[in-house]
Amino acid sequence: MEENAHSPGRLVFLGTGDAAQVPVYGCDCPACAHARQNAAERRGPCSALLEIAGQRWLIDSGLSDLCERFPPGCLDGILQTHYHADHAEGLLRLRWGLGPSLPVHGPDDPEGFADLYRHPGPLDFSRPFSAFERRPLGPDFHVTAIPLAHSRITFGYLIESASRRLAYLTDTVGLPPESEMYLKKQNLDLLVLDCTFPPQPTAPRNHNDLTRALQTITALSPGQTLLTHIGHTFDAWRQSPAAQLPPRVFCARDGLSVIF
Amino acid sequence: MEENAHSPGRLVFLGTGDAAQVPVYGCDCPACAHARQNAAERRGPCSALLEIAGQRWLIDSGLSDLCERFPPGCLDGILQTHYHADHAEGLLRLRWGLGPSLPVHGPDDPEGFADLYRHPGPLDFSRPFSAFERRPLGPDFHVTAIPLAHSRITFGYLIESASRRLAYLTDTVGLPPESEMYLKKQNLDLLVLDCTFPPQPTAPRNHNDLTRALQTITALSPGQTLLTHIGHTFDAWRQSPAAQLPPRVFCARDGLSVIF
């Protein structure tokens, strides 16, 4: 089938874990023990592959095997939410490679990650997004940078094709008011949202627990929500019979592919 | 066999590549093409496992799968040559783990790597080496920090058991005069040495070419030398018929295990 402006997009969850990933090194909690036995339950560094309007964009680059997964020329670019290690680590080897220039569009973070800016190789960091900037990335595909609430400058991304709207929002705890207001008007088909922790009595720092994630979901009222950036304590909590998610809210898992 | 002070040590080369590794992302030179077809010819981030006097120490931590290779409790510690990404990247996930404290003895580099010092988790960076400090790491095993010539503070390590002496020297171009003088007196059984490039007309920056590596070998006159931190241009050069190494000088490869 020829792709056109109205073809559906596809999002493949490459990793759905938090910085520690699942299983956590040295942890024997029920979730980690289970994941150690069942490869399908493991969670790698939070990242996704976006296929839309004939293009392929990586959202975050924390996977250590990027070089093996994506030979030169098979990506149009990278949307970088921020420059914490678990979201950028895979660039450390790729930047020593040859091949065509690869745009990395992220926030204008003066520090970046490790020495990436000093030795960028084929990576092109020259066009960072500004807050709420809406940028065409192809003839039928726009991306808008949505400021998130995290411990360093971080953007989620609103991705629009002719007929569909996806918001990918991690890492964040809640949303800054302007971002919430902006996204409320978008009639999202699909929301991908940080949910690192099970419900906590008070708001955690830097990442959503389920309580705060559900507040954002209620506010934005998307067609469907997939939770990502999931930590082992949330996975362990989900094993209890009382753990229920509302309708149209699901936990993503590594390898999940969603048409939107 | 019970291990005692006179048991031989073992060094396992876990990775023998330079920062780009082999194959280099996007490179089709003969060495990279060959390595892409033959897993045994690939070179990962330069690192080794030292087994000596009943202990197990990792030399450098650039492998991205440290958590899978080394479950908690199976290492006595890490000897860190320096804090470039390809020598430290594997700590980024491990530090979010649980389990006993793991000493990381390296140079006193105020920057370290990424945010490792800020979020060390079980990693204990509290006892860096000073130059030429000789430290017992077990009843029958001493380590001395040897300053190297690199783009940031870097130590090689002289490892001594009751009867054997190994020097592991990477990353470096040549040796600082005091280090060469110190090592000349050691009667090394085994030298492991940076040799990133084939012979170059002038000295490269930061890493040995074969010409400079052979100068160091001649100066130290070890029983045997294994070259490591090998880049793809050196591997490609080695495919030519004229490429010869002197007696008792060999190229290491990933997985090679040496008794010394």
Short mmCIF file of C-alpha atoms in Angstrom, two decimals:
data_model
loop_
_atom_site.label_atom_id
_atom_site.label_comp_id
_atom_site.label_asym_id
_atom_site.label_seq_id
_atom_site.Cartn_x
_atom_site.Cartn_y
_atom_site.Cartn_z
CA MET A 1 0.00 0.00 0.00
CA GLU A 2 1.39 3.39 -1.02
CA GLU A 3 1.70 5.72 1.98
CA ASN A 4 -0.13 9.02 1.80
CA ALA A 5 -1.17 11.83 4.11
CA HIS A 6 -4.02 9.76 5.49
CA SER A 7 -2.11 6.51 6.07
CA PRO A 8 -2.04 5.58 9.75
CA GLY A 9 1.17 6.02 11.72
CA ARG A 10 2.89 3.34 13.75
CA LEU A 11 4.67 3.66 17.08
CA VAL A 12 6.92 0.81 18.22
CA PHE A 13 7.92 0.82 21.88
CA LEU A 14 11.60 -0.11 21.86
CA GLY A 15 12.00 0.35 25.61
CA THR A 16 9.47 1.05 28.37
CA GLY A 17 11.60 1.05 31.52
CA ASP A 18 12.85 3.76 33.84
CA ALA A 19 16.53 4.59 34.31
CA ALA A 20 17.18 1.39 36.28
CA GLN A 21 15.31 -0.75 33.71
CA VAL A 22 13.53 -3.97 34.68
CA PRO A 23 14.92 -6.19 36.13
CA VAL A 24 16.87 -3.83 38.36
CA TYR A 25 20.44 -5.00 38.90
CA GLY A 26 20.55 -7.03 42.11
CA CYS A 27 16.82 -6.74 42.89
CA ASP A 28 14.71 -9.79 43.76
CA CYS A 29 11.32 -8.12 44.06
CA PRO A 30 8.50 -10.10 42.38
CA ALA A 31 8.60 -7.91 39.26
CA CYS A 32 12.36 -8.20 38.83
CA ALA A 33 12.39 -11.94 39.55
CA HIS A 34 9.60 -12.41 37.00
CA ALA A 35 11.38 -10.30 34.36
CA ARG A 36 14.61 -12.20 34.92
CA GLN A 37 12.77 -15.41 34.00
CA ASN A 38 10.66 -13.97 31.19
CA ALA A 39 12.39 -11.92 28.53
CA ALA A 40 9.03 -10.51 27.40
CA GLU A 41 8.61 -8.79 30.79
CA ARG A 42 11.92 -6.93 30.66
CA ARG A 43 11.95 -3.19 30.17
CA GLY A 44 14.80 -1.43 28.42
CA PRO A 45 15.63 2.29 28.26
CA CYS A 46 12.52 4.32 27.41
CA SER A 47 12.41 4.94 23.66
CA ALA A 48 10.23 4.38 20.62
CA LEU A 49 10.32 4.22 16.84
CA LEU A 50 7.85 6.46 15.06
CA GLU A 51 6.84 5.53 11.52
CA ILE A 52 4.69 8.21 9.94
CA ALA A 53 4.11 9.71 6.49
CA GLY A 54 6.87 7.59 5.00
CA GLN A 55 9.47 8.60 7.61
CA ARG A 56 11.15 6.84 10.53
CA TRP A 57 12.12 8.81 13.62
CA LEU A 58 13.58 7.51 16.83
CA ILE A 59 12.20 9.07 20.00
CA ASP A 60 15.13 9.00 22.43
CA SER A 61 18.34 7.12 22.02
CA GLY A 62 19.08 5.27 25.25
CA LEU A 63 19.32 1.80 23.71
CA SER A 64 22.91 0.60 23.76
CA ASP A 65 22.49 -1.36 20.50
CA LEU A 66 21.35 1.46 18.22
CA CYS A 67 24.21 0.72 15.81
CA GLU A 68 22.98 -2.83 15.28
CA ARG A 69 19.28 -1.94 15.11
CA PHE A 70 19.50 1.01 12.76
CA PRO A 71 22.08 0.82 9.96
CA PRO A 72 23.00 4.19 8.41
CA GLY A 73 20.27 5.66 6.27
CA CYS A 74 17.32 3.87 7.84
CA LEU A 75 16.36 6.69 10.21
CA ASP A 76 15.28 10.19 9.20
CA GLY A 77 16.30 11.57 12.56
CA ILE A 78 15.98 11.49 16.33
CA LEU A 79 13.54 13.36 18.55
CA GLN A 80 15.35 13.72 21.84
CA THR A 81 13.16 14.42 24.89
CA HIS A 82 16.16 15.33 27.04
CA TYR A 83 19.78 14.44 27.71
CA HIS A 84 19.73 12.12 30.72
CA ALA A 85 21.89 9.03 30.22
CA ASP A 86 19.05 6.53 29.89
CA HIS A 87 17.62 8.59 27.03
CA ALA A 88 20.85 9.35 25.17
CA GLU A 89 23.40 6.63 25.92
CA GLY A 90 23.11 4.90 22.54
CA LEU A 91 24.55 7.95 20.79
CA LEU A 92 27.92 7.46 22.49
CA ARG A 93 29.01 4.80 20.01
CA LEU A 94 26.95 5.85 17.00
CA ARG A 95 28.65 9.28 16.91
CA TRP A 96 32.00 7.65 16.08
CA GLY A 97 30.44 6.17 12.94
CA LEU A 98 30.50 7.18 9.31
CA GLY A 99 27.57 7.85 7.05
CA PRO A 100 25.07 10.59 6.37
CA SER A 101 24.31 13.36 8.85
CA LEU A 102 21.58 12.40 11.33
CA PRO A 103 19.50 15.26 12.79
CA VAL A 104 18.95 15.10 16.55
CA HIS A 105 16.16 17.52 17.45
CA GLY A 106 15.82 18.07 21.18
CA PRO A 107 15.67 20.84 23.76
CA ASP A 108 18.37 23.50 23.77
CA ASP A 109 20.27 21.98 26.69
CA PRO A 110 23.70 23.62 26.94
CA GLU A 111 25.20 20.59 28.66
CA GLY A 112 23.84 17.82 26.46
CA PHE A 113 25.12 14.39 27.47
CA ALA A 114 28.74 13.52 28.27
CA ASP A 115 30.99 14.80 25.46
CA LEU A 116 28.45 14.36 22.63
CA TYR A 117 28.48 18.01 21.59
CA ARG A 118 32.29 18.05 21.54
CA HIS A 119 32.53 14.94 19.34
CA PRO A 120 29.21 14.74 17.48
CA GLY A 121 30.47 12.84 14.40
CA PRO A 122 27.50 12.47 12.02
CA LEU A 123 25.00 13.67 14.65
CA ASP A 124 23.57 17.10 13.90
CA PHE A 125 22.45 18.92 17.05
CA SER A 126 22.22 22.28 15.26
CA ARG A 127 18.44 22.69 15.26
CA PRO A 128 17.11 22.33 18.80
CA PHE A 129 13.41 22.96 19.38
CA SER A 130 12.17 25.92 21.35
CA ALA A 131 9.15 25.54 23.64
CA PHE A 132 5.90 25.05 21.71
CA GLU A 133 7.72 25.35 18.37
CA ARG A 134 5.75 23.49 15.69
CA ARG A 135 8.03 22.12 12.99
CA PRO A 136 7.20 20.24 9.78
CA LEU A 137 9.36 17.12 9.51
CA GLY A 138 7.96 15.99 6.21
CA PRO A 139 5.25 17.00 3.78
CA ASP A 140 2.50 15.49 5.94
CA PHE A 141 3.91 15.40 9.43
CA HIS A 142 4.38 18.09 12.10
CA VAL A 143 6.02 17.91 15.51
CA THR A 144 5.50 20.38 18.37
CA ALA A 145 7.82 20.54 21.40
CA ILE A 146 5.83 20.44 24.66
CA PRO A 147 7.68 21.53 27.84
CA LEU A 148 7.51 18.89 30.58
CA ALA A 149 8.14 19.01 34.33
CA HIS A 150 11.42 17.20 34.97
CA SER A 151 14.79 17.72 36.67
CA ARG A 152 16.35 19.20 33.52
CA ILE A 153 14.97 20.80 30.36
CA THR A 154 12.74 18.18 28.75
CA PHE A 155 10.27 18.23 25.87
CA GLY A 156 7.46 15.87 25.10
CA TYR A 157 6.32 15.81 21.48
CA LEU A 158 2.96 16.32 19.85
CA ILE A 159 3.03 14.47 16.56
CA GLU A 160 0.43 15.30 13.93
CA SER A 161 -0.30 13.72 10.60
CA ALA A 162 -3.19 14.85 8.41
CA SER A 163 -5.73 12.92 10.42
CA ARG A 164 -4.13 11.79 13.70
CA ARG A 165 -2.60 13.26 16.85
CA LEU A 166 -0.20 11.52 19.23
CA ALA A 167 1.47 13.03 22.30
CA TYR A 168 4.58 11.33 23.71
CA LEU A 169 5.21 12.77 27.19
CA THR A 170 8.15 11.50 29.19
CA ASP A 171 10.00 12.25 31.49
CA THR A 172 7.57 14.31 33.54
CA VAL A 173 5.67 14.65 36.79
CA GLY A 174 2.31 16.20 35.95
CA LEU A 175 2.47 18.88 33.27
CA PRO A 176 3.34 22.57 33.34
CA PRO A 177 0.02 24.50 33.13
CA GLU A 178 0.77 25.93 29.66
CA SER A 179 1.54 22.48 28.31
CA GLU A 180 -1.64 21.02 29.76
CA MET A 181 -3.66 23.87 28.32
CA TYR A 182 -2.06 23.43 24.90
CA LEU A 183 -2.63 19.68 24.79
CA LYS A 184 -6.23 19.91 26.02
CA LYS A 185 -7.16 21.51 22.69
CA GLN A 186 -5.63 18.75 20.58
CA ASN A 187 -8.14 15.90 20.76
CA LEU A 188 -5.38 13.35 21.10
CA ASP A 189 -5.92 9.97 19.52
CA LEU A 190 -3.07 8.46 21.50
CA LEU A 191 -1.24 9.61 24.63
CA VAL A 192 2.03 8.00 25.72
CA LEU A 193 2.77 9.03 29.29
CA ASP A 194 5.43 8.64 32.00
CA CYS A 195 4.19 6.41 34.81
CA THR A 196 7.25 5.35 36.76
CA PHE A 197 5.70 4.59 40.15
CA PRO A 198 2.57 2.99 41.67
CA PRO A 199 0.23 5.39 43.52
CA GLN A 200 2.14 7.43 46.11
CA PRO A 201 0.74 9.45 49.01
CA THR A 202 2.43 12.61 47.74
CA ALA A 203 3.67 13.63 44.30
CA PRO A 204 7.07 12.08 43.52
CA ARG A 205 9.92 14.14 42.13
CA ASN A 206 10.59 14.20 38.41
CA HIS A 207 8.31 11.31 37.37
CA ASN A 208 4.64 10.43 37.53
CA ASP A 209 3.17 7.91 39.88
CA LEU A 210 -0.11 6.39 38.69
CA THR A 211 -2.15 8.97 40.60
CA ARG A 212 -0.52 11.90 38.79
CA ALA A 213 -0.58 10.06 35.47
CA LEU A 214 -4.35 9.54 35.80
CA GLN A 215 -4.83 13.22 36.58
CA THR A 216 -3.11 14.12 33.31
CA ILE A 217 -5.12 11.50 31.42
CA THR A 218 -8.36 12.92 32.81
CA ALA A 219 -7.31 16.43 31.85
CA LEU A 220 -6.32 15.55 28.26
CA SER A 221 -9.00 12.92 27.63
CA PRO A 222 -7.15 11.07 24.83
CA GLY A 223 -8.69 8.26 22.81
CA GLN A 224 -6.21 5.80 24.31
CA THR A 225 -3.27 5.99 26.72
CA LEU A 226 -0.18 3.86 26.95
CA LEU A 227 1.95 4.20 30.07
CA THR A 228 5.71 3.99 29.70
CA HIS A 229 8.95 4.70 31.63
CA ILE A 230 7.74 2.06 34.06
CA GLY A 231 9.79 1.18 37.13
CA HIS A 232 9.95 -2.15 38.92
CA THR A 233 7.83 -0.95 41.86
CA PHE A 234 4.97 -0.16 39.48
CA ASP A 235 5.33 -3.57 37.83
CA ALA A 236 5.32 -5.24 41.27
CA TRP A 237 2.23 -3.27 42.32
CA ARG A 238 0.44 -4.37 39.14
CA GLN A 239 0.73 -8.00 40.27
CA SER A 240 -1.71 -7.35 43.14
CA PRO A 241 -5.38 -8.18 42.45
CA ALA A 242 -6.48 -4.66 43.47
CA ALA A 243 -4.34 -3.06 40.78
CA GLN A 244 -6.70 -1.88 38.07
CA LEU A 245 -6.26 0.61 35.27
CA PRO A 246 -9.22 2.62 33.95
CA PRO A 247 -10.70 1.81 30.52
CA ARG A 248 -8.52 2.80 27.55
CA VAL A 249 -5.39 3.02 29.74
CA PHE A 250 -2.76 0.33 29.25
CA CYS A 251 0.83 -0.39 30.16
CA ALA A 252 3.15 -0.48 27.18
CA ARG A 253 5.76 -3.20 26.94
CA ASP A 254 8.97 -3.53 24.99
CA GLY A 255 8.24 -4.42 21.38
CA LEU A 256 4.59 -3.31 21.44
CA SER A 257 3.56 -1.83 18.11
CA VAL A 258 0.59 0.55 17.96
CA ILE A 259 -1.19 1.85 14.88
CA PHE A 260 -2.63 5.32 15.42
CA MET B 1 43.13 -26.49 43.07
CA GLU B 2 43.24 -24.17 46.07
CA GLU B 3 44.46 -20.70 45.07
CA ASN B 4 47.51 -19.40 46.87
CA ALA B 5 50.02 -16.62 46.56
CA HIS B 6 51.84 -18.47 43.79
CA SER B 7 48.82 -19.47 41.71
CA PRO B 8 48.93 -17.89 38.28
CA GLY B 9 46.60 -15.02 37.47
CA ARG B 10 44.23 -14.86 34.53
CA LEU B 11 43.33 -11.91 32.35
CA VAL B 12 40.27 -12.18 30.12
CA PHE B 13 39.97 -9.56 27.38
CA LEU B 14 36.30 -8.57 27.41
CA GLY B 15 36.72 -5.87 24.79
CA THR B 16 39.71 -4.89 22.64
CA GLY B 17 38.31 -2.08 20.47
CA ASP B 18 38.77 1.66 20.42
CA ALA B 19 35.95 4.14 21.10
CA ALA B 20 34.28 3.42 17.75
CA GLN B 21 34.60 -0.35 18.23
CA VAL B 22 34.89 -2.76 15.29
CA PRO B 23 32.90 -2.78 13.06
CA VAL B 24 32.56 0.99 12.99
CA TYR B 25 28.99 2.10 12.43
CA GLY B 26 28.50 2.66 8.70
CA CYS B 27 32.05 1.67 7.69
CA ASP B 28 32.68 -0.80 4.88
CA CYS B 29 36.47 -1.00 5.06
CA PRO B 30 37.84 -4.56 4.80
CA ALA B 31 38.22 -4.89 8.58
CA CYS B 32 34.70 -3.67 9.34
CA ALA B 33 33.13 -5.76 6.56
CA HIS B 34 34.98 -8.81 7.87
CA ALA B 35 33.94 -8.16 11.48
CA ARG B 36 30.34 -7.68 10.42
CA GLN B 37 30.39 -11.20 8.94
CA ASN B 38 32.45 -12.84 11.70
CA ALA B 39 31.43 -12.26 15.30
CA ALA B 40 34.85 -13.46 16.49
CA GLU B 41 36.49 -10.48 14.75
CA ARG B 42 34.39 -7.84 16.47
CA ARG B 43 35.93 -5.60 19.07
CA GLY B 44 33.91 -4.18 21.94
CA PRO B 45 34.80 -1.38 24.39
CA CYS B 46 38.30 -1.90 25.78
CA SER B 47 38.09 -3.75 29.10
CA ALA B 48 39.28 -6.88 30.84
CA LEU B 49 38.55 -9.17 33.75
CA LEU B 50 41.44 -9.81 36.10
CA GLU B 51 41.36 -12.97 38.21
CA ILE B 52 44.17 -13.04 40.70
CA ALA B 53 44.81 -14.32 44.22
CA GLY B 54 41.19 -15.41 44.60
CA GLN B 55 39.78 -12.04 43.52
CA ARG B 56 37.98 -10.76 40.42
CA TRP B 57 38.47 -7.18 39.28
CA LEU B 58 37.11 -5.54 36.21
CA ILE B 59 39.52 -3.22 34.38
CA ASP B 60 37.28 -0.53 32.89
CA SER B 61 33.54 -0.63 32.61
CA GLY B 62 32.58 0.36 29.08
CA LEU B 63 30.60 -2.78 28.27
CA SER B 64 26.91 -1.98 28.09
CA ASP B 65 25.90 -5.41 29.44
CA LEU B 66 27.81 -5.36 32.73
CA CYS B 67 24.58 -6.02 34.65
CA GLU B 68 24.02 -9.27 32.78
CA ARG B 69 27.65 -10.41 32.85
CA PHE B 70 28.40 -9.71 36.49
CA PRO B 71 25.60 -10.35 39.00
CA PRO B 72 26.02 -8.59 42.36
CA GLY B 73 28.75 -10.07 44.52
CA CYS B 74 30.80 -11.66 41.75
CA LEU B 75 33.25 -8.76 41.39
CA ASP B 76 35.59 -7.47 44.09
CA GLY B 77 35.83 -4.10 42.40
CA ILE B 78 36.66 -2.08 39.33
CA LEU B 79 39.99 -0.57 38.29
CA GLN B 80 39.08 2.41 36.19
CA THR B 81 41.79 3.71 33.85
CA HIS B 82 39.86 6.92 33.15
CA TYR B 83 36.37 8.31 32.65
CA HIS B 84 35.88 8.50 28.90
CA ALA B 85 32.53 7.08 27.79
CA ASP B 86 33.89 3.94 26.13
CA HIS B 87 35.62 3.02 29.39
CA ALA B 88 32.80 3.84 31.82
CA GLU B 89 29.47 3.58 30.02
CA GLY B 90 28.43 0.28 31.63
CA LEU B 91 28.24 1.96 35.03
CA LEU B 92 25.30 4.11 33.93
CA ARG B 93 22.80 1.33 34.48
CA LEU B 94 24.60 -0.65 37.16
CA ARG B 95 24.62 2.36 39.51
CA TRP B 96 20.80 2.25 39.73
CA GLY B 97 21.03 -1.29 41.11
CA LEU B 98 20.86 -2.72 44.59
CA GLY B 99 23.39 -4.90 46.31
CA PRO B 100 26.70 -4.54 48.08
CA SER B 101 28.96 -1.56 47.63
CA LEU B 102 31.34 -1.94 44.69
CA PRO B 103 34.66 -0.07 44.89
CA VAL B 104 35.68 1.81 41.75
CA HIS B 105 39.34 2.76 42.02
CA GLY B 106 40.46 5.17 39.34
CA PRO B 107 42.23 8.49 38.93
CA ASP B 108 41.01 11.49 40.90
CA ASP B 109 39.12 13.03 37.99
CA PRO B 110 36.85 15.79 39.30
CA GLU B 111 34.45 15.42 36.38
CA GLY B 112 34.10 11.66 36.27
CA PHE B 113 31.61 10.50 33.65
CA ALA B 114 28.16 12.00 33.05
CA ASP B 115 26.28 12.17 36.39
CA LEU B 116 27.89 9.08 37.97
CA TYR B 117 29.31 10.95 40.95
CA ARG B 118 25.95 12.62 41.63
CA HIS B 119 24.04 9.33 41.55
CA PRO B 120 26.59 6.64 42.39
CA GLY B 121 24.17 4.09 43.89
CA PRO B 122 26.25 1.13 45.09
CA LEU B 123 29.39 2.39 43.34
CA ASP B 124 32.05 3.63 45.74
CA PHE B 125 34.32 6.23 44.16
CA SER B 126 35.75 7.34 47.52
CA ARG B 127 39.26 5.96 47.17
CA PRO B 128 40.84 7.20 43.95
CA PHE B 129 44.47 6.35 43.29
CA SER B 130 47.18 8.96 43.30
CA ALA B 131 50.03 8.72 40.80
CA PHE B 132 52.40 5.82 41.54
CA GLU B 133 50.40 4.84 44.62
CA ARG B 134 50.88 1.13 45.34
CA ARG B 135 47.85 -0.38 47.03
CA PRO B 136 47.22 -3.90 48.33
CA LEU B 137 43.89 -5.19 47.03
CA GLY B 138 44.10 -8.56 48.73
CA PRO B 139 46.56 -10.52 50.85
CA ASP B 140 48.68 -11.44 47.83
CA PHE B 141 47.95 -8.81 45.23
CA HIS B 142 49.14 -5.22 44.78
CA VAL B 143 48.17 -2.60 42.25
CA THR B 144 50.15 0.51 41.36
CA ALA B 145 48.66 3.45 39.41
CA ILE B 146 50.88 4.41 36.46
CA PRO B 147 50.23 7.84 34.88
CA LEU B 148 49.64 7.61 31.13
CA ALA B 149 49.72 10.18 28.32
CA HIS B 150 46.13 10.78 27.24
CA SER B 151 43.65 13.62 26.73
CA ARG B 152 42.43 13.46 30.35
CA ILE B 153 43.86 12.06 33.56
CA THR B 154 44.43 8.35 32.94
CA PHE B 155 46.17 5.59 34.88
CA GLY B 156 47.49 2.30 33.67
CA TYR B 157 47.91 -0.37 36.32
CA LEU B 158 50.85 -2.47 37.38
CA ILE B 159 49.45 -5.65 38.92
CA GLU B 160 51.70 -7.76 41.09
CA SER B 161 51.12 -11.13 42.67
CA ALA B 162 53.81 -12.92 44.62
CA SER B 163 55.52 -14.16 41.49
CA ARG B 164 54.12 -12.29 38.49
CA ARG B 165 53.93 -8.77 37.09
CA LEU B 166 51.42 -7.48 34.56
CA ALA B 167 51.10 -3.91 33.28
CA TYR B 168 47.83 -2.85 31.64
CA LEU B 169 48.46 0.44 29.83
CA THR B 170 45.62 2.07 27.93
CA ASP B 171 44.67 4.74 26.86
CA THR B 172 48.04 6.28 26.07
CA VAL B 173 50.38 7.59 23.42
CA GLY B 174 53.90 6.68 24.49
CA LEU B 175 54.52 6.96 28.21
CA PRO B 176 55.38 9.89 30.48
CA PRO B 177 59.14 9.62 31.27
CA GLU B 178 58.57 8.84 34.99
CA SER B 179 56.15 6.06 34.11
CA GLU B 180 58.56 4.53 31.63
CA MET B 181 61.37 4.71 34.16
CA TYR B 182 59.22 3.11 36.85
CA LEU B 183 58.06 0.26 34.62
CA LYS B 184 61.54 -0.46 33.22
CA LYS B 185 62.54 -1.75 36.65
CA GLN B 186 59.63 -4.18 36.92
CA ASN B 187 60.65 -7.11 34.72
CA LEU B 188 57.13 -7.42 33.37
CA ASP B 189 55.85 -10.88 32.53
CA LEU B 190 52.98 -9.47 30.50
CA LEU B 191 52.37 -6.05 29.00
CA VAL B 192 48.94 -5.04 27.68
CA LEU B 193 49.29 -1.91 25.57
CA ASP B 194 47.20 0.61 23.62
CA CYS B 195 47.76 0.21 19.88
CA THR B 196 44.88 1.99 18.19
CA PHE B 197 46.45 2.80 14.82
CA PRO B 198 48.76 1.23 12.20
CA PRO B 199 52.16 2.92 11.79
CA GLN B 200 51.77 6.66 11.24
CA PRO B 201 54.36 9.12 9.91
CA THR B 202 54.05 11.26 13.05
CA ALA B 203 52.87 10.47 16.56
CA PRO B 204 49.06 10.46 16.78
CA ARG B 205 47.24 12.30 19.55
CA ASN B 206 46.08 10.41 22.64
CA HIS B 207 46.66 6.84 21.39
CA ASN B 208 49.55 4.73 20.18
CA ASP B 209 50.11 3.76 16.61
CA LEU B 210 52.16 0.60 16.13
CA THR B 211 55.39 2.58 15.83
CA ARG B 212 54.95 4.20 19.26
CA ALA B 213 53.68 0.96 20.79
CA LEU B 214 56.83 -0.86 19.63
CA GLN B 215 59.01 1.89 21.12
CA THR B 216 57.38 1.31 24.51
CA ILE B 217 57.72 -2.46 24.15
CA THR B 218 61.41 -2.10 23.36
CA ALA B 219 61.87 0.16 26.38
CA LEU B 220 60.05 -2.12 28.85
CA SER B 221 61.15 -5.47 27.39
CA PRO B 222 58.28 -7.54 28.78
CA GLY B 223 58.06 -11.32 28.50
CA GLN B 224 55.05 -10.99 26.23
CA THR B 225 52.91 -8.14 24.88
CA LEU B 226 49.25 -8.09 23.91
CA LEU B 227 48.02 -5.08 21.98
CA THR B 228 44.54 -3.78 22.72
CA HIS B 229 42.29 -0.73 22.12
CA ILE B 230 42.58 -1.61 18.45
CA GLY B 231 40.84 0.51 15.82
CA HIS B 232 39.53 -0.60 12.45
CA THR B 233 42.39 1.02 10.52
CA PHE B 234 44.88 -1.13 12.43
CA ASP B 235 42.80 -4.25 11.76
CA ALA B 236 42.61 -3.34 8.07
CA TRP B 237 46.38 -2.77 7.92
CA ARG B 238 46.99 -6.19 9.49
CA GLN B 239 45.31 -7.84 6.50
CA SER B 240 48.20 -6.76 4.24
CA PRO B 241 50.99 -9.34 3.72
CA ALA B 242 53.66 -6.84 4.84
CA ALA B 243 52.04 -6.41 8.24
CA GLN B 244 54.24 -8.25 10.70
CA LEU B 245 54.53 -8.05 14.46
CA PRO B 246 57.81 -8.77 16.24
CA PRO B 247 58.23 -11.99 18.25
CA ARG B 248 56.27 -12.12 21.50
CA VAL B 249 53.94 -9.29 20.41
CA PHE B 250 50.34 -10.26 19.62
CA CYS B 251 47.00 -8.62 19.02
CA ALA B 252 44.43 -9.40 21.69
CA ARG B 253 40.89 -10.23 20.64
CA ASP B 254 37.61 -10.19 22.51
CA GLY B 255 37.29 -13.24 24.73
CA LEU B 256 41.00 -14.08 24.77
CA SER B 257 42.05 -15.50 28.13
CA VAL B 258 45.71 -15.30 29.20
CA ILE B 259 47.36 -17.01 32.12
CA PHE B 260 50.26 -15.01 33.52
#
